[in-house]
Short mmCIF file of N, CA and C in Angstrom, two decimals:
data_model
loop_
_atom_site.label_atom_id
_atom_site.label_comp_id
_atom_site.label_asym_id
_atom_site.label_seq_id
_atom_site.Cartn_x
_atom_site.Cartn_y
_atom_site.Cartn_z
N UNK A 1 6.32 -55.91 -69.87
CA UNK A 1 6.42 -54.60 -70.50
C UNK A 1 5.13 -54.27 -71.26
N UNK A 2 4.25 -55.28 -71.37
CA UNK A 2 3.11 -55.03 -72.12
C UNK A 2 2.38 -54.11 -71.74
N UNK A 3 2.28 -54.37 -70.59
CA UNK A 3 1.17 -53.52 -69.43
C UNK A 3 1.78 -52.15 -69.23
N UNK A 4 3.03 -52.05 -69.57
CA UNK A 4 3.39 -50.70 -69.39
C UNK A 4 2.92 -49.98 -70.71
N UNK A 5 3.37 -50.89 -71.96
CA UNK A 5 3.13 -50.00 -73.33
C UNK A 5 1.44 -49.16 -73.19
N UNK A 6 0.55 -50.38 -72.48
CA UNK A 6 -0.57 -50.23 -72.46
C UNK A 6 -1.12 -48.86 -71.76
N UNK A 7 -0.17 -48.67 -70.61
CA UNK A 7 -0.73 -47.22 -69.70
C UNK A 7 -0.04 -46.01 -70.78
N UNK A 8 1.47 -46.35 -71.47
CA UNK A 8 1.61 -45.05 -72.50
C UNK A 8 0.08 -44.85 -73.05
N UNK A 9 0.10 -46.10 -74.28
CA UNK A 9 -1.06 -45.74 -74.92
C UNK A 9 -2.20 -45.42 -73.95
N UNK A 10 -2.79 -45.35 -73.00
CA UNK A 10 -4.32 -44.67 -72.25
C UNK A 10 -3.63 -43.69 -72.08
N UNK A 11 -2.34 -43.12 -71.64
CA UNK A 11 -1.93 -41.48 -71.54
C UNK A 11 -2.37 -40.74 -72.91
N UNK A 12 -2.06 -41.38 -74.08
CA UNK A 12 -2.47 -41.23 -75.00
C UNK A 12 -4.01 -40.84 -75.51
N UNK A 13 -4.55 -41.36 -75.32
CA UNK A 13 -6.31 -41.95 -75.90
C UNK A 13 -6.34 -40.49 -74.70
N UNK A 14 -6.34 -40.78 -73.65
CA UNK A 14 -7.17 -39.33 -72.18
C UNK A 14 -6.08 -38.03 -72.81
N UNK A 15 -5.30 -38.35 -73.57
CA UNK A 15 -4.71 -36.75 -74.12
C UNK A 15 -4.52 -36.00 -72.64
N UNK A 16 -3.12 -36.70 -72.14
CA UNK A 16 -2.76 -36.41 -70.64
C UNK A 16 -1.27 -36.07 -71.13
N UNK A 17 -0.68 -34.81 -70.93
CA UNK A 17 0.33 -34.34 -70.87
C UNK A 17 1.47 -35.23 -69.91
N UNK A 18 2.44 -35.69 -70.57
CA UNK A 18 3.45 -36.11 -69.16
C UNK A 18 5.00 -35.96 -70.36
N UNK A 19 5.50 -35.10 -69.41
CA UNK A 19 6.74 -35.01 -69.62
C UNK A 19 7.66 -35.85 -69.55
N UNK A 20 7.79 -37.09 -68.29
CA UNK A 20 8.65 -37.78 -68.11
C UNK A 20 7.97 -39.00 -67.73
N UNK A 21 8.32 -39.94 -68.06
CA UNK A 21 7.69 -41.29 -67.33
C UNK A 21 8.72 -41.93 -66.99
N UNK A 22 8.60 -42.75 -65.86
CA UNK A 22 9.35 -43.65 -65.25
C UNK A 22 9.14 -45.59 -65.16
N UNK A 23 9.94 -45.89 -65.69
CA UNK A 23 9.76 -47.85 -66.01
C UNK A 23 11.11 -48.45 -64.80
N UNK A 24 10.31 -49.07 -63.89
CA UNK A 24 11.57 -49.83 -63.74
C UNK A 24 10.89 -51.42 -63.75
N UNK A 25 12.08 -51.91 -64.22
CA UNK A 25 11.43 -53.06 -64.07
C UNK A 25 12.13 -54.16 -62.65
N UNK A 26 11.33 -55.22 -62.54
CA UNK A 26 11.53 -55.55 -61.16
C UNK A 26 12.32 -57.16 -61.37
N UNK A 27 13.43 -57.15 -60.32
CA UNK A 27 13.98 -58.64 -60.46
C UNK A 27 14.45 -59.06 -58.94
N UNK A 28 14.21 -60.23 -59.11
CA UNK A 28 14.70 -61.31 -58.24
C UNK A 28 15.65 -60.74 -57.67
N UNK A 29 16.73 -60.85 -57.83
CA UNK A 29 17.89 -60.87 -57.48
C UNK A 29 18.56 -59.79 -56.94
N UNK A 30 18.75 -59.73 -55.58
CA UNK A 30 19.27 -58.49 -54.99
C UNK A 30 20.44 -57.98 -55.99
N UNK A 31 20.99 -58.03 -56.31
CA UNK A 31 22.20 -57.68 -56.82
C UNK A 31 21.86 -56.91 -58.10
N UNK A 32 20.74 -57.86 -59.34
CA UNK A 32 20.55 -56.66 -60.32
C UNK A 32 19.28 -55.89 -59.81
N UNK A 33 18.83 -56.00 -58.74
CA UNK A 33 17.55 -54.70 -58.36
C UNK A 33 18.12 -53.71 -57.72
N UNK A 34 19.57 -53.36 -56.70
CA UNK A 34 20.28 -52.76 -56.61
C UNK A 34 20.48 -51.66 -57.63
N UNK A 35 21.31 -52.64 -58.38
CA UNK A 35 21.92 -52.01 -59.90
C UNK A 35 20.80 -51.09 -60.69
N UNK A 36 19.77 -51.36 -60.59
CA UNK A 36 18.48 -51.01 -61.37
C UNK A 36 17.88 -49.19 -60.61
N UNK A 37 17.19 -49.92 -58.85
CA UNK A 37 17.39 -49.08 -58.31
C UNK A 37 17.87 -47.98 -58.03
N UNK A 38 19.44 -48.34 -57.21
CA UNK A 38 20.20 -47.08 -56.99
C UNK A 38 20.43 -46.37 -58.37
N UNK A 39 20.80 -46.92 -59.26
CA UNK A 39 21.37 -46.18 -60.19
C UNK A 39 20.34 -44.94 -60.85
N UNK A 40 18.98 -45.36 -60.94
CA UNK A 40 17.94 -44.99 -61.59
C UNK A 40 17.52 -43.52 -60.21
N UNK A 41 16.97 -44.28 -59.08
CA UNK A 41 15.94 -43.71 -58.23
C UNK A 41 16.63 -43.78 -56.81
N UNK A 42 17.76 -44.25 -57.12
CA UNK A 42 18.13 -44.68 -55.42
C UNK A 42 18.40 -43.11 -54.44
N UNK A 43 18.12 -42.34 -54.72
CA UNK A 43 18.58 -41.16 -53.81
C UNK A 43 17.47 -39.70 -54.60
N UNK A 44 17.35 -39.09 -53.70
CA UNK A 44 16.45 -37.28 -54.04
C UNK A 44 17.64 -37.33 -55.16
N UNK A 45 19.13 -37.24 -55.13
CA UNK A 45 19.96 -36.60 -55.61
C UNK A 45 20.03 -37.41 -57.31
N UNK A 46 19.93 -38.92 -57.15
CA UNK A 46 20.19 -39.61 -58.33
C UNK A 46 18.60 -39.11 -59.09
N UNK A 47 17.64 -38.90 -58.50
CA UNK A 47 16.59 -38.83 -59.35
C UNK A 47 16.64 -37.29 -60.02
N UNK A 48 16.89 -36.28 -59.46
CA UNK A 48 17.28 -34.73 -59.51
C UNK A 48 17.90 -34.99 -61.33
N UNK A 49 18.99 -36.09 -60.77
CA UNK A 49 20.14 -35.63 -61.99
C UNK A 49 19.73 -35.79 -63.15
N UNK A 50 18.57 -37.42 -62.81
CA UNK A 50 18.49 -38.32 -64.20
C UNK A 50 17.58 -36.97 -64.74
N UNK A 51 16.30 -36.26 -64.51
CA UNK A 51 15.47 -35.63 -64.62
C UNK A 51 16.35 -34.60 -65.15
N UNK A 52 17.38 -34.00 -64.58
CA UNK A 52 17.91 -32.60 -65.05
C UNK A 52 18.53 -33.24 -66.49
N UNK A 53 19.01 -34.03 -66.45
CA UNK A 53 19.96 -34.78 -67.74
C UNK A 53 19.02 -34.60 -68.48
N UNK A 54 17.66 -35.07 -68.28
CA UNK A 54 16.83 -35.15 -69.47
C UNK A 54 15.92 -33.35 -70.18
N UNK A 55 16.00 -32.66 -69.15
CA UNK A 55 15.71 -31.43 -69.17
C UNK A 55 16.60 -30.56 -70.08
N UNK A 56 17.90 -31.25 -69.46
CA UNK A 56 19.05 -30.13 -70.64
C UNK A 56 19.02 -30.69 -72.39
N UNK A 57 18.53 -31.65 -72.12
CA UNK A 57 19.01 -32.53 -73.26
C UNK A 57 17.75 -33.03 -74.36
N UNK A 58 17.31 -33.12 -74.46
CA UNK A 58 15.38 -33.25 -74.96
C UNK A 58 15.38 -34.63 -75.85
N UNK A 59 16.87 -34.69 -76.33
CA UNK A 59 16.77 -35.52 -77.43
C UNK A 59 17.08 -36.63 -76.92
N UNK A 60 17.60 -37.11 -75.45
CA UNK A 60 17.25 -38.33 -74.45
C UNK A 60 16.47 -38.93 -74.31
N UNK A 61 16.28 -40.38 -74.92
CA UNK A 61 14.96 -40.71 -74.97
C UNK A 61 14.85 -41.90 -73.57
N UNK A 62 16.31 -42.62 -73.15
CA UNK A 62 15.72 -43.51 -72.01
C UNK A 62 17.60 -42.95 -71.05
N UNK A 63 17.08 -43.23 -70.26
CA UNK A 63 17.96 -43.22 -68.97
C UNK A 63 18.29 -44.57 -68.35
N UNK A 64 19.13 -45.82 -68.75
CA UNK A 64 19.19 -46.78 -68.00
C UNK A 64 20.37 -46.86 -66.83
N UNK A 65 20.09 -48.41 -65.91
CA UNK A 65 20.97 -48.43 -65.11
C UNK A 65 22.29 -48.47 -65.48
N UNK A 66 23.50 -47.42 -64.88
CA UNK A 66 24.65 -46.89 -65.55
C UNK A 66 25.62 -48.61 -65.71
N UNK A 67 25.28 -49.53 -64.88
CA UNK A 67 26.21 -50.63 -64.89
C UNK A 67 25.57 -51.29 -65.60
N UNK A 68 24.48 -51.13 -66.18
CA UNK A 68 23.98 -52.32 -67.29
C UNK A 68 23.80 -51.84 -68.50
N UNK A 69 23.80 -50.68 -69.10
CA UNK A 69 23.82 -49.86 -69.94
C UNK A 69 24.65 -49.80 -70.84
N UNK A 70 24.54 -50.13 -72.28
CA UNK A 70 25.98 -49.89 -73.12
C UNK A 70 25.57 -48.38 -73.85
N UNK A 71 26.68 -47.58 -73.61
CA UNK A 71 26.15 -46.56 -74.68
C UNK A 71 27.97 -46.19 -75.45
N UNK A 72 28.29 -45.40 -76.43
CA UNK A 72 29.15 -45.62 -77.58
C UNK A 72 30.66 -44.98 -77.00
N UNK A 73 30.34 -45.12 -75.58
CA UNK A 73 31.87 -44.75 -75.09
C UNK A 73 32.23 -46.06 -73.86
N UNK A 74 31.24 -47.00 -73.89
CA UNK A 74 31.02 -47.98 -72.57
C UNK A 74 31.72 -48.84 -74.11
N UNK A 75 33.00 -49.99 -72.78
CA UNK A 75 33.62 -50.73 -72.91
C UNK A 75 33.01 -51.68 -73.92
N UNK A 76 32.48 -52.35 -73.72
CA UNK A 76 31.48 -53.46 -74.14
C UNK A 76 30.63 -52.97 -75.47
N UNK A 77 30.29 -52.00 -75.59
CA UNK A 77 29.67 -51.25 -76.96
C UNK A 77 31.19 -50.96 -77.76
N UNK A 78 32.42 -50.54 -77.46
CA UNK A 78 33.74 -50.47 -78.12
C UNK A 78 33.89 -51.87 -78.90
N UNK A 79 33.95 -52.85 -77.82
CA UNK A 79 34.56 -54.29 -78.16
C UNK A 79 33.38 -54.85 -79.34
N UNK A 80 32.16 -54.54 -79.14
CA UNK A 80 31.20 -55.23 -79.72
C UNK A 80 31.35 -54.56 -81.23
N UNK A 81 31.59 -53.37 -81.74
CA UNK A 81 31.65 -52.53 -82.96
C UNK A 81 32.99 -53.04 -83.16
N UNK A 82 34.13 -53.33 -82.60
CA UNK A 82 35.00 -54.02 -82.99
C UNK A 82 35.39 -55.40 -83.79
N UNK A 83 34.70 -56.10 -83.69
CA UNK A 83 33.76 -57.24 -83.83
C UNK A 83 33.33 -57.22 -85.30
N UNK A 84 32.63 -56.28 -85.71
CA UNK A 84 31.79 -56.32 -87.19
C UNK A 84 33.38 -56.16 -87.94
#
């Protein structure tokens, strides 16, 4: 992830406009590069949405893969606030 922070910051320093950037990161394992993939980029249609999601919405700051993702209505983010 270093090397990625590194190209934000040169977008930065060259004062290069970008609306959206895209990170995926890469794994071994068919099963979570799938997950990563499809969910993110896997189709014209999945990329359309993630992009429109972020268009309607401004205050979206990351888009992850929907099966690895906890956000405050996902199962696992419930059980975990349950917990404290």
């Amino acid at each position: 992830i270093g090397l990625f922070l590194q190209q934000l910051l040169l977008n930065v320093d060259l004062q290069l406009e970008v609306d959206l950037v895209f990170k995926l990161h890469s794994k071994r394992k068919e099963l979570w590069r799938s997950l990563l993939v499809d969910s993110l980029c896997g189709s014209v249609e999945v990329v359309k949405r993630n992009v429109e999601a972020m268009e309607r919405s401004p205050n979206i700051g990351i888009i992850g893969p929907s099966k690895l993702t906890w956000g405050p209505d996902s199962q696992s983010f419930i059980e975990l606030k349950l917990k404290k």
